[in-house]
Structures are given as structure tokens and as C-alpha cells.
Coordinates of C-alpha atoms in Angstrom, one line a residue:
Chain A
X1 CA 0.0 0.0 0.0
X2 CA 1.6 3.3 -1.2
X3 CA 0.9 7.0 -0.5
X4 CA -1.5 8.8 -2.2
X5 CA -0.7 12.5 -2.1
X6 CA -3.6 14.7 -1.2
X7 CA -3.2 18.3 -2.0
X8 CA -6.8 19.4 -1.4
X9 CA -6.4 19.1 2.4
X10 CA -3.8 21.6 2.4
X11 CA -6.5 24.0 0.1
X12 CA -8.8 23.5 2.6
X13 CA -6.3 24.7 5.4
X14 CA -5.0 27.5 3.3
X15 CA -6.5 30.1 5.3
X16 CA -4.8 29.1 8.6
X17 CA -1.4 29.0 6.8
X18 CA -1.7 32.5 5.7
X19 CA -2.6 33.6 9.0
X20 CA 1.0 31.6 10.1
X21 CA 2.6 33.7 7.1
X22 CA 1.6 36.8 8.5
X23 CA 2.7 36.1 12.0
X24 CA 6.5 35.1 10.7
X25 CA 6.3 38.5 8.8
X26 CA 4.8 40.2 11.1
X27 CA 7.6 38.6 13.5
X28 CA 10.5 39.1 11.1
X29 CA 9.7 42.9 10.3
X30 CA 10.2 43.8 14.0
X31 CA 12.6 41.8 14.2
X32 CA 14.8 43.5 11.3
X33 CA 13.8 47.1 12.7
X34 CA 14.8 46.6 15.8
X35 CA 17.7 43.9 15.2
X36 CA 19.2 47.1 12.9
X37 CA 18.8 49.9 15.9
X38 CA 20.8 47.2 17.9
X39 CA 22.7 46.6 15.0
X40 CA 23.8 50.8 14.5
X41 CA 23.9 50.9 18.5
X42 CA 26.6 48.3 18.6
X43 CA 28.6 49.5 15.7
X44 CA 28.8 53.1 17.5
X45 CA 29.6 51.5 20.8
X46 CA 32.4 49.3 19.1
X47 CA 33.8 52.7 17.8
X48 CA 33.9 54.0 21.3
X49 CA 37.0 55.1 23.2
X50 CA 35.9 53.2 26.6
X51 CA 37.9 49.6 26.4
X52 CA 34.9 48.1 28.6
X53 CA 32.5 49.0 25.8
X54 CA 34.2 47.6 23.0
X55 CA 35.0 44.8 25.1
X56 CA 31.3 44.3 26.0
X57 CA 30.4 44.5 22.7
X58 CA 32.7 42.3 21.2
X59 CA 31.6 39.7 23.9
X60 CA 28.4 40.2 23.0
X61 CA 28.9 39.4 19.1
X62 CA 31.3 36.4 20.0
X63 CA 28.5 34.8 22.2
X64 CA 25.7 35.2 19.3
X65 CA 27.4 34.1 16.4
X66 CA 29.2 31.0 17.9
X67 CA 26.0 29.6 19.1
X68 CA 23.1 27.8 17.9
X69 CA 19.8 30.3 17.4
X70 CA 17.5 27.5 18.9
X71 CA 19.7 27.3 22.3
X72 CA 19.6 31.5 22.7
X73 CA 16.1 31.1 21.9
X74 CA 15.5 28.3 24.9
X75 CA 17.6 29.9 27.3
X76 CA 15.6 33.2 27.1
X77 CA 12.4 31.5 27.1
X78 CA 13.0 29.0 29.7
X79 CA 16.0 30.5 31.2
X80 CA 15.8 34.1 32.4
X81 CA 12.6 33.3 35.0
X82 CA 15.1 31.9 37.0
X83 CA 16.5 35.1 37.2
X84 CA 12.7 36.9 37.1
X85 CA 12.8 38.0 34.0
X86 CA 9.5 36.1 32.5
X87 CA 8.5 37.0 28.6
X88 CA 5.9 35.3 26.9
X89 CA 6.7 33.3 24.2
X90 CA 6.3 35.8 21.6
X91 CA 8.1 38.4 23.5
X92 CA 10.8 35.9 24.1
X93 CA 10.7 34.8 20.4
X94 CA 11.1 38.5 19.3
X95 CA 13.9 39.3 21.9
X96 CA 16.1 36.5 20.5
X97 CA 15.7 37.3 17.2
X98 CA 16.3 40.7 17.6
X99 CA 19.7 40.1 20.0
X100 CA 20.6 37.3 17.4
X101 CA 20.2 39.8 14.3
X102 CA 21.4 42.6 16.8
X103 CA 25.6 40.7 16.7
X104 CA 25.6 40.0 13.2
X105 CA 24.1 43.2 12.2
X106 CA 26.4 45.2 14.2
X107 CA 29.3 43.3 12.5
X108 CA 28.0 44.4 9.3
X109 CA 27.2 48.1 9.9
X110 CA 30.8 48.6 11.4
X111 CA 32.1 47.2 8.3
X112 CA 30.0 49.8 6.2
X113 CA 31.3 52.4 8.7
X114 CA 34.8 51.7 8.1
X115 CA 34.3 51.7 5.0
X116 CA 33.3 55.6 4.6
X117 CA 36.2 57.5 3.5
X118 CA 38.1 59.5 6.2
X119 CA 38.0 62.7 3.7
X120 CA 34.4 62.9 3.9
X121 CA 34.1 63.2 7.7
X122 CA 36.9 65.9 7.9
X123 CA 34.8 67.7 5.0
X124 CA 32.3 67.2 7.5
X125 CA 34.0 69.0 9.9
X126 CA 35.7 71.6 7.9
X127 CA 32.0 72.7 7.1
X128 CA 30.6 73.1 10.6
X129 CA 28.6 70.1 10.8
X130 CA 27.3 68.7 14.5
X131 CA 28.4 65.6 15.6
X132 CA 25.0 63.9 14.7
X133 CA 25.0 65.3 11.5
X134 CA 28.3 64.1 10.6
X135 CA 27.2 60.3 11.9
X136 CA 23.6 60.5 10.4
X137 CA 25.0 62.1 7.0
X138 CA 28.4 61.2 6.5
X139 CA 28.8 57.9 8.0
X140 CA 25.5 56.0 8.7
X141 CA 23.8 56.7 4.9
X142 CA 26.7 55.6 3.0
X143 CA 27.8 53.0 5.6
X144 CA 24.1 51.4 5.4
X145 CA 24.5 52.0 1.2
X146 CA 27.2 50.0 1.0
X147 CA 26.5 47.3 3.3
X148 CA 22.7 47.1 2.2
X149 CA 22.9 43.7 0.7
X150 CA 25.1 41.6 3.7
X151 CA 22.5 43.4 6.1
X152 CA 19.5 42.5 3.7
X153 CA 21.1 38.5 3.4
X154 CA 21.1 38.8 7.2
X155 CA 17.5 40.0 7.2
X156 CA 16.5 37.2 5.4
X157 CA 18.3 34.0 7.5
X158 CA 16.6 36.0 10.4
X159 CA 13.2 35.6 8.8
X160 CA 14.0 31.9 8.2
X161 CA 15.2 31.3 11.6
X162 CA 12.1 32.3 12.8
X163 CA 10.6 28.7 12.1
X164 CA 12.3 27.4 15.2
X165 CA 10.4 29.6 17.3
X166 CA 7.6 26.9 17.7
X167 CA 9.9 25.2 20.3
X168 CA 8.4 27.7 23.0
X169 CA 4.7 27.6 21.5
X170 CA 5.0 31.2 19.6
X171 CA 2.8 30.5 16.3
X172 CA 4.2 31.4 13.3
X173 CA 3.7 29.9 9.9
X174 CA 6.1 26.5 10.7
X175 CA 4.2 25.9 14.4
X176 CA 0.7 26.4 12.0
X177 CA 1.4 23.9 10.0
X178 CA 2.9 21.5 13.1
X179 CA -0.3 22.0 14.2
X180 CA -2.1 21.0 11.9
X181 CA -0.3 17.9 10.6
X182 CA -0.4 16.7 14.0
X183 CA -4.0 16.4 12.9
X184 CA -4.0 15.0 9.2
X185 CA -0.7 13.4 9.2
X186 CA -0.5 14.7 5.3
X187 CA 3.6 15.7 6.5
X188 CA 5.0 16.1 2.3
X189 CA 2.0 17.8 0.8
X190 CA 1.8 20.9 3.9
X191 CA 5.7 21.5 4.3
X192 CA 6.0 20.9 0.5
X193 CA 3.5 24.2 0.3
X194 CA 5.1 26.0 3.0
X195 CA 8.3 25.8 1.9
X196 CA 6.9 27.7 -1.2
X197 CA 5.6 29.8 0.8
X198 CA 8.7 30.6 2.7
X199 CA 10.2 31.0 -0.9
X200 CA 6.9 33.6 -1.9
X201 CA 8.0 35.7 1.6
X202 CA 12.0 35.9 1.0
X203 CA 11.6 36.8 -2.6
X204 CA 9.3 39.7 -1.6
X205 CA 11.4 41.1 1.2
X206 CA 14.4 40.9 -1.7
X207 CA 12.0 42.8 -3.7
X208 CA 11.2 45.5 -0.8
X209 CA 15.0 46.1 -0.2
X210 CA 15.7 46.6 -3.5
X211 CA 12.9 49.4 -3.6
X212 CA 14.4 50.3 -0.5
X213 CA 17.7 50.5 -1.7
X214 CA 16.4 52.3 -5.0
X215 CA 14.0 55.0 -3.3
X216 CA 16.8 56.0 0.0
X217 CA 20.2 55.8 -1.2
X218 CA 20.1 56.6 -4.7
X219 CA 21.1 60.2 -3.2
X220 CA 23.9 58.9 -1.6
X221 CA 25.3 57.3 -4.9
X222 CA 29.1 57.6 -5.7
X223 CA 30.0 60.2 -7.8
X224 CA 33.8 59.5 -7.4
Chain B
X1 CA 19.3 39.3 -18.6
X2 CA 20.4 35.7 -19.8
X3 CA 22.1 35.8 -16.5
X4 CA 18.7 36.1 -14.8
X5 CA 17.2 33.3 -17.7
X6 CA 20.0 30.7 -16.5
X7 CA 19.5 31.4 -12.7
X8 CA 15.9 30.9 -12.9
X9 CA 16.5 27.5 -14.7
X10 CA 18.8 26.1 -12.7
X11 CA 16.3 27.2 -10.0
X12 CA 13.6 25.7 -11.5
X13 CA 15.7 22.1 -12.4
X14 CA 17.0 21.9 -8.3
X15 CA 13.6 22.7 -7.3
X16 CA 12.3 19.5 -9.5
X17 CA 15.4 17.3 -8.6
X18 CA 14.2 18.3 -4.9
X19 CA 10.4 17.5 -5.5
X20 CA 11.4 14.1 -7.0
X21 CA 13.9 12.9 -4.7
X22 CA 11.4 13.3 -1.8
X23 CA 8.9 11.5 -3.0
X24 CA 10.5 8.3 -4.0
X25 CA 11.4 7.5 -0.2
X26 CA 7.9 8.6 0.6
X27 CA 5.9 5.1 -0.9
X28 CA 6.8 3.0 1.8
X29 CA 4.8 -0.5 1.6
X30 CA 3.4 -2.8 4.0
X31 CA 5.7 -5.5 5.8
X32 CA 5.8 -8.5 7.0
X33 CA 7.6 -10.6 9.8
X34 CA 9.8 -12.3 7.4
X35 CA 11.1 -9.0 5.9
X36 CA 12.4 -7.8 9.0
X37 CA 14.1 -11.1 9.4
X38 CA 15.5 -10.7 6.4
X39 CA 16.5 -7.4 6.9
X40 CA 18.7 -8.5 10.1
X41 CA 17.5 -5.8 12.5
X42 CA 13.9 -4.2 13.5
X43 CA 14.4 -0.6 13.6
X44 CA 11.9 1.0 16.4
X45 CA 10.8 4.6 17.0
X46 CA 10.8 5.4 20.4
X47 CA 10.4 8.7 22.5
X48 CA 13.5 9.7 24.3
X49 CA 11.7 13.0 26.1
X50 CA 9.3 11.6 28.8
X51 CA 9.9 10.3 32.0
X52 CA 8.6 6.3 32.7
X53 CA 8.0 5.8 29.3
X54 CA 11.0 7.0 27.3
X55 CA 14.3 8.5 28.1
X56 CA 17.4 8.7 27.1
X57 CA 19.3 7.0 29.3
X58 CA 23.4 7.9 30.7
X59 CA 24.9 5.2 28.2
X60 CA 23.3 6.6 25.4
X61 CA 20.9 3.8 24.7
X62 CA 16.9 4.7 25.2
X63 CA 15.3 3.9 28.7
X64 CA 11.8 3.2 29.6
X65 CA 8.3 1.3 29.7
X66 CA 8.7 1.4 25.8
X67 CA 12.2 0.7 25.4
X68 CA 12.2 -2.0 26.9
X69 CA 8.9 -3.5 25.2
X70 CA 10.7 -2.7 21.9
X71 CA 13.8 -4.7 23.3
X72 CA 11.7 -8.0 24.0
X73 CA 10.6 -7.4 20.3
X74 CA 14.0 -7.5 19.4
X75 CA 14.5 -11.2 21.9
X76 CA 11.7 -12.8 20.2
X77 CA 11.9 -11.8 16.6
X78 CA 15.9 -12.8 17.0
X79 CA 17.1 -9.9 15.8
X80 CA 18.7 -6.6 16.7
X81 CA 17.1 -3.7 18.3
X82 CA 17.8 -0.2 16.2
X83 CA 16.4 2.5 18.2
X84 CA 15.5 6.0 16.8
X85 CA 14.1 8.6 18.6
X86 CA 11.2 10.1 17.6
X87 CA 8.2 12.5 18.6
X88 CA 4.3 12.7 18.7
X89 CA 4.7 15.4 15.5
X90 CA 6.9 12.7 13.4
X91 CA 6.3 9.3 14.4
X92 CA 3.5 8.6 11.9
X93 CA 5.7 10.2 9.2
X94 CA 8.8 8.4 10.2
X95 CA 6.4 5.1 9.8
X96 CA 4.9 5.8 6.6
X97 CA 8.0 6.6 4.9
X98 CA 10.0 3.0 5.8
X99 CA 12.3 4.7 7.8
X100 CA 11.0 2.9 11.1
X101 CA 9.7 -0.5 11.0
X102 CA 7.0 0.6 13.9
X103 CA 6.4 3.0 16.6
X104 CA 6.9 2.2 20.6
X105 CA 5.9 5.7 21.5
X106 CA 3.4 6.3 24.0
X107 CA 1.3 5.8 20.8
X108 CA -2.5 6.0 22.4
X109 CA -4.8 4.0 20.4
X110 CA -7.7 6.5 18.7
X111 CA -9.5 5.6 15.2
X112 CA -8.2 9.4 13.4
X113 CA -5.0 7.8 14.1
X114 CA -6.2 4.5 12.8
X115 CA -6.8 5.9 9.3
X116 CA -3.0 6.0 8.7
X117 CA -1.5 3.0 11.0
X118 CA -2.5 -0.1 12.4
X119 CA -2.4 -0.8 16.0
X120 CA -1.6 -3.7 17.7
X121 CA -3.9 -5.2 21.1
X122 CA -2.7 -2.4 24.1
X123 CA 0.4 -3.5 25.5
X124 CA 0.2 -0.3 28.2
X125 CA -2.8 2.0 30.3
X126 CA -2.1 5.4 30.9
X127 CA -4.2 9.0 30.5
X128 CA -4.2 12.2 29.0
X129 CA -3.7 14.8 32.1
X130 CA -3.1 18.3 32.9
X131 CA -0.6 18.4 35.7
X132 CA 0.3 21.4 38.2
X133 CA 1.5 22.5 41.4
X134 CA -0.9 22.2 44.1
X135 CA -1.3 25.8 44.7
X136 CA -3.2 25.8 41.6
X137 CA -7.4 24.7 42.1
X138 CA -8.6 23.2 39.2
X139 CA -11.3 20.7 39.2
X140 CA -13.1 21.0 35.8
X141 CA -12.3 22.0 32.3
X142 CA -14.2 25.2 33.2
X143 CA -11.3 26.0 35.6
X144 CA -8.9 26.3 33.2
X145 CA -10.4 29.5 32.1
X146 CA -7.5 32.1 31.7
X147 CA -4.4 29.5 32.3
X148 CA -1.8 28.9 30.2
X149 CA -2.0 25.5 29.8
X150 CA 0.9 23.7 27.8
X151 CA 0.9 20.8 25.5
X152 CA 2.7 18.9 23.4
X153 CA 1.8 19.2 19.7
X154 CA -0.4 16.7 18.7
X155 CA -0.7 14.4 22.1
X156 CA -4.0 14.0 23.2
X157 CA -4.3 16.5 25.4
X158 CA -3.9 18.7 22.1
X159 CA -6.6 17.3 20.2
X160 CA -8.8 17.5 23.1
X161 CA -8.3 21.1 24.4
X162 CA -7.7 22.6 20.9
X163 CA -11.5 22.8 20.2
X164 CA -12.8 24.2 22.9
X165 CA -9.8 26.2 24.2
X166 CA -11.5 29.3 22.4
X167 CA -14.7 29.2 23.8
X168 CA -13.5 28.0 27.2
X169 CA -10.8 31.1 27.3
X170 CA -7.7 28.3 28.0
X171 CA -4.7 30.4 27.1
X172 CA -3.2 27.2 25.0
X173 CA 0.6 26.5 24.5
X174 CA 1.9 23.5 22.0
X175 CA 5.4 22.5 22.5
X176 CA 7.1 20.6 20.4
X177 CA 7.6 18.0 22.9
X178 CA 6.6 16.4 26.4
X179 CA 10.2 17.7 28.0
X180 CA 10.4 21.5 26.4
X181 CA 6.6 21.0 27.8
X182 CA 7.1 19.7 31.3
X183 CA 10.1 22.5 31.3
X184 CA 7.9 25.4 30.7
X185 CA 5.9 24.3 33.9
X186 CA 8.9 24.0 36.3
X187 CA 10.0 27.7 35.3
X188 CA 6.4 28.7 35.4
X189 CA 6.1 29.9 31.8
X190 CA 2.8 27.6 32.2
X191 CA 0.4 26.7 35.0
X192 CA -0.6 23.6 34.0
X193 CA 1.1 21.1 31.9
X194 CA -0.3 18.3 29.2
X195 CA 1.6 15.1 30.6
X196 CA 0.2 11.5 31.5
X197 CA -0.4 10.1 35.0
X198 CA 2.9 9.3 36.6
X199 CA 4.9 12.1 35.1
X200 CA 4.3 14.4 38.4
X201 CA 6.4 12.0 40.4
X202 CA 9.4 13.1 38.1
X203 CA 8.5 16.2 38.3
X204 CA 8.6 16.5 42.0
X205 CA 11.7 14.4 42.1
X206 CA 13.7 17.8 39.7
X207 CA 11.5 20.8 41.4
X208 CA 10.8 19.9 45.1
X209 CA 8.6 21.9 47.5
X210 CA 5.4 22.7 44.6
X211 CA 4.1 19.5 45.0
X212 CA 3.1 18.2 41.6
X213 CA -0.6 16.6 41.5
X214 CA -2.7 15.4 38.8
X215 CA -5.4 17.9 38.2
X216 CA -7.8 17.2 35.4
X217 CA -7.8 13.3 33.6
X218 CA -8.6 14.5 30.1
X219 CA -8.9 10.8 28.8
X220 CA -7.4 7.8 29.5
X221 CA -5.4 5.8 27.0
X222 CA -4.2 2.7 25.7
X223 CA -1.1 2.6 24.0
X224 CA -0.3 0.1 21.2
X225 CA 2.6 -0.5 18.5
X226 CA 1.7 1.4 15.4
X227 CA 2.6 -0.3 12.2
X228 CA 1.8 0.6 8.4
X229 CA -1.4 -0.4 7.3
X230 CA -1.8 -3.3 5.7
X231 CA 1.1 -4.9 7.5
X232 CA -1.7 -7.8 8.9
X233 CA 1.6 -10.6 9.3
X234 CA 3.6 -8.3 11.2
X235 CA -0.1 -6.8 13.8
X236 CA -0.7 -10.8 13.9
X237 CA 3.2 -11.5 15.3
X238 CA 2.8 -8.1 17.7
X239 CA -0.6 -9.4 19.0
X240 CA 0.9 -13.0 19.9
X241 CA 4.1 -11.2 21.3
X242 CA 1.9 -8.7 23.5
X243 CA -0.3 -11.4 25.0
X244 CA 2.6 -13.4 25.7
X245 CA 4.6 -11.2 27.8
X246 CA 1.1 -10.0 29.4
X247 CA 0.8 -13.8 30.0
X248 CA 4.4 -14.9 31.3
X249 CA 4.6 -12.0 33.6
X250 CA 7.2 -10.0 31.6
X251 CA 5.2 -7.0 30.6
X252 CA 4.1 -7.0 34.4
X253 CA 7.5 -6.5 35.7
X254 CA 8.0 -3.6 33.5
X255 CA 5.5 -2.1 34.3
X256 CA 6.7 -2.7 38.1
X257 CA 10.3 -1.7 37.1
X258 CA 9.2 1.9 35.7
X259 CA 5.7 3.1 36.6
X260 CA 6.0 1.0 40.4
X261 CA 2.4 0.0 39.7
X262 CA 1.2 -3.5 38.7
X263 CA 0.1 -4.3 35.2
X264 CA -3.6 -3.4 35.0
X265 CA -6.0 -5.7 33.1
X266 CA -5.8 -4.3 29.7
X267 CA -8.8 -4.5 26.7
X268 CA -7.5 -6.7 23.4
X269 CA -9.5 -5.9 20.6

């Protein structure tokens, strides 16, 4: 007796699936905006003068990326009540994402930083700009210009990462679909679908950031 | 722009190769005793995550009620136990697809999950409960209104609750598994947990001083080895096996050994 593929029960759960696609985005979106102000804040405060900063910071980045996504996920979630800090599971899904994307992304914006030309911060200064004008102008525009596709890879793996987060009961689109097989059993045809899916919602956030890219920093284009 | 045409193709051809590869493994067909024989070993899914029935124990090797049923399968088919760990989500994937020859999973006996395996005659008791400290009161399903009550996706306590949690107001958590489940409990990220009847003694065991109780039965259960359907040589050896060791007093002191309860008188059907 072989398997017969049924497709239409999947149809008939399409509506619950969609709802699991909007949580991940909805998930992933916060995720990315916040991950990227941690992402900025870090890259500043690895800039700093104060030793203890950079030092925290770089301890903070070594800790993230050497270790899996699903154990920083479990120890915030199951962890940090020991030490009173108790999150639901969507708040502690949303936290580790946002400290995972938080190391990488501050990796990446530093790089971008270095990157901008010393010249162009000394014009800066030669023409009477503020401090925060000089970072928001100078540095942070071009820096985030040039490092717009690592960060928007980043973006992306964090978005895909999110599919673990039904180890501490936050829905999203993979704990949906867990859900429901555990009903119907019908495993290939529903994570055959939903890995489309997950295809469907990557290609689109490419296709935002390119907009994105094309609509903010076509200003700060080289010239050079 | 033929850039872009070649990417999409080689896209297109992995996605294909992908779609075909994962189906072949996926027709897995019925079995009988003989082929197992033949095959020199009887591979059995078991659960590694819940206390009595399924651990994994310090040498590496699976320990529990189930473990060691699927190790007198092993004695009297004369071949070789292979264990492999599964959960309540994959089991009846793992089956269908060939790459278990049956489950030994806490697998409770119910006729949704009778449309895609077979069960053998019950070779253990045990219920579907919601378990929490005893500070909490809860006496009826009606208590559970507000609570966040944990379960494991897809164990009964799942298909039971899921329902009516909306309409009852229960606050309901799945968990992948019985341990990430039980977990949430002990660091209160839940009041009440979906476990089966024995389970609080563990629990009190690892988290002294909240004494665990039993608060709601949800069900109880049989449990029974799940094989592919169709597989009536291999149910007709599992149903001999099972009232055999239920007969000989085997079965009995396994049950003794890991729930410190005699055997209760179980239903054959």
C-alpha cells in the first residue's frame, strides 16, 4: 500500500497558513527594525574610546554568532525566569531574534562604517557640521548604502530562523502547519506548500529592499 | 538578462530534482515478519523525552516502559534492536515513509489515528492529564479558564483542548515535545502542563517543595505499536508477542520496574 498525495487538504487549510505567514512577517519585520537599531547601537559602541565598551560588545557578538539560534532562543524563554525575567513566548521569540540579528548586524554596519572615506568626515567638519550630523549624514547613509545587501542577506536568514520559534509555542507559519499535521498526518503535501511559501515571503522582502535601496540611497550614490 | 534566464532555470531544475527525490522515499509499503528477518534488524521509534515511558538513558541507549517493550521485540523476533528517537509530531511520518519499521511511542490508540497505521492489542494504560503544582485549584475544564495551559503538539491533550480552548478562554501553548513542555511548567512559563499520569512524580523528584498533582484526567489511554497499514503478518506477530509477555509475567514486571504499579487488566481488541 503506497501513499496517495492529497493536495486538497492543504486548500482546505490554506486560510490558517496564511494567517501563520503573517505572523512570521509580522515577527520578522520587527525583528529586522529593531535587530538594525541594535545593529547601529553596537557598531557606535564598538567605535567608542571606553575599552569596557568595546570589550562588552565584542563579547556580546562572539557569544551570538558562535552559538546555535535555537539554544539563545530556549535559554531566554526558559531560562531568564530563574533570574525573574519572564517573557511570553512571543516576546521571548522577538527578543532573540532581535539580539541574534542585533551581533551579526552590528558586525556588518561597522564594516559599512569603516568603510566611509576619512576625507568625507573631515569635510564634514571643515563645514561646521554637529556631531549627529556628521554620523547620520556622513557615515551612517553611506555606511548602510554600501553594506545594504550583507545586512538584507542577514534579514532574510533571520526571517528563516524564525521557524524554530515553535519550540516555546510562539505560532508562526512552521508551528501552523505542526499544528495541523499533527492532525491530518499529510507531512510532504503541507511542508511541501510552506516551503513555497517561505520562498513567496523571501523573494518579496528581496524585492522591498531593493525598492528600499532604489527609493533612500540613490542620493547617496558615488560620484567618485 | 540571460544571466537572470539561466539562474531561474537552474532554480527551477533543483527545485524539480528536490520534488522528485522526496517522493520516491515517501511510498513505503506494508511488511511482513519475514522481511524484518531478512532485513537483520527491526528498527523502532521510540520517544527519548518523557519520564517512565521513554528516556534517554546515561549510556546513550533509550530507557523506559517502551524501550524495553521494543527490546523483547528485538529477543523474540531474534534480531537486533535499532532504536530511533522520535516525537508525537513525526512518528506517523517516520512510519509511513520506511524509515521505522513501527512505533513504541506512547502511541494512544484512537481511530483518526487508525486511518493512517494499524495498532496492535494495548500492551500499556495510561491517561491524558493536565498536571500542576498544588497551589493551583482546578477541578473542571471550566477552571482552566484564563491559564496557560501547555501541551505537546499533537498528544491528546492537544486534540482534546484545541477545540474548545477558544470558547473555554484556556490560554493554549503547544510544544514541540513532552520535556520542552514539562520545562515550561517548572520555570512557570505555564500553570498547568499536558503530561500523562505518573509524570508528576518526576516532576517532583527535579523541582521539590510545589508539590506536583494530577489535576484534570482529560482521557485515559491505551497505547499500542503502530505499524503501516496493511502490515496484517507483522499486527498478527505483535498481537501474539503482547499477550505473551502479558501472560508470562514480563510485561508485568516492566511495568513494576518503571511506573512501580502492577500491570492493569488491559482491553485486546
Amino acid at each position: 500500500m503506497s501513499y496517495v498525495f492529497q493536495f486538497s487538504t492543504v486548500w482546505r487549510e490554506f486560510d490558517h497558513l496564511l494567517l501563520g505567514a503573517w505572523l512570521t512577517l509580522r515577527l520578522s519585520a520587527l525583528a529586522m527594525i529593531f535587530g538594525l537599531a541594535v545593529g547601529i547601537a553596537g557598531a557606535q559602541a564598538k567605535a567608542s574610546s571606553s575599552r569596557l565598551l568595546r570589550g562588552l560588545v565584542q563579547g556580546y557578538i562572539e557569544a551570538i554568532r558562535n552559538t546555535p539560534f535555537l539554544v539563545q532562543l530556549l535559554l531566554i524563554y526558559l531560562g531568564l525566569p530563574s533570574l525573574g525575567l519572564r517573557l511570553t513566548p512571543d516576546q521571548a521569540a522577538l527578543l532573540a531574534m532581535v539580539v541574534n540579528l542585533g551581533a551579526y548586524a552590528t558586525e556588518i554596519v561597522r564594516a559599512g562604517i569603516e568603510a566611509v572615506p576619512k576625507g568625507q568626515i573631515e569635510a564634514g567638519r571643515a563645514l561646521g557640521l554637529k556631531p549627529w550630523q556628521i554620523f547620520r549624514f556622513i557615515v551612517l547613509m553611506p555606511a548602510l548604502r554600501t553594506v545594504f545587501p550583507a545586512l538584507g542577506s542577514q534579514f532574510i536568514l533571520v526571517m528563516l530562523a524564525s521557524s524554530v520559534v515553535s519550540v516555546i509555542s510562539a505560532e508562526e507559519l512552521t508551528a501552523v502547519t505542526d499544528t495541523i499535521v499533527a492532525r491530518n498526518f499529510r507531512s510532504f503535501e503541507f511542508y511541501f506548500v510552506i516551503t513555497g511559501i517561505y520562498l513567496v515571503m523571501s523573494l518579496a522582502f528581496q524585492a522591498l529592499f531593493a525598492g528600499i535601496d532604489r527609493a533612500l540611497f540613490a542620493r547617496w550614490a558615488d560620484h567618485a | 538578462m540571460r544571466d537572470r534566464m539561466g539562474r531561474l532555470l537552474g532554480f527551477a531544475v533543483a527545485l524539480l530534482a528536490s520534488i522528485a527525490i522526496t517522493a520516491i522515499p515517501y511510498r513505503a509499503s506494508a511488511q511482513t515478519v519475514d522481511d524484518i528477518i531478512k532485513k537483520g534488524k527491526v528498527v523502532i521509534g521510540v520517544n527519548t523525552t518523557t519520564p517512565i515511558f521513554g528516556l534517554m538513558g546515561k549510556d546513550g541507549q533509550p530507557e523506559g516502559y517502551d524501550p524495553d517493550v521494543a527490546r523483547l521485540v528485538g529477543k523474540y523476533m531474534g534480531v537486533p534492536v535499532e532504536f530511533v528517537s522520535v516525537t508525537g509530531a513525526n512518528r506517523i511520518p517516520y512510519l509511513l515513509s520506511g524509515q521505522i519499521d513501527m512505533v513504541i511511542a506512547l502511541f494512544g490508540i484512537t481511530p483518526e489515528r487508525a486511518l493512517q497505521v494499524s495498532f496492535s492489542i494495548p500492551y500499556a494504560v495510561e491517561a491524558a492529564t493536565l498536571v500542576g503544582p498544588a497551589s493551583r485549584q482546578v477541578k473542571t475544564i471550566d477552571d482552566l479558564k484564563g491559564l496557560r495551559v501547555g501541551v505537546p503538539r499533537g498528544a491528546m491533550q492537544d486534540l482534546i483542548l484545541t477545540p474548545i480552548a477558544q470558547e473555554k478562554g484556556i490560554n493554549l501553548m503547544r510544544f514541540d515535545d513532552e520535556a520542552t513542555d514539562l520545562q515550561a511548567l517548572i520555570s512557570g512559563q505555564t500553570d498547568l502542563a499536558g503530561t500523562g499520569l505518573l509524570v508528576n512524580r518526576t516532576l517532583n523528584r527535579n523541582d521539590p517543595g510545589k508539590d506536583y498533582q494530577v489535576k484534570l484526567v482529560l482521557r485515559e489511554l491505551h497505547f499500542g505499536i503502530g505499524v503501516r497499514r496493511g502490515s496484517t503478518d507483522l499486527l498478527q506477530w505483535l498481537n501474539t508477542f503482547i499477550y505473551t509477555i502479558k501472560n508470562d509475567g514480563e510485561l508485568d514486571a516492566i511495568s513494576r520496574k518503571w511506573r512501580e504499579l502492577p500491570l492493569e487488566n488491559l482491553p485486546v481488541f
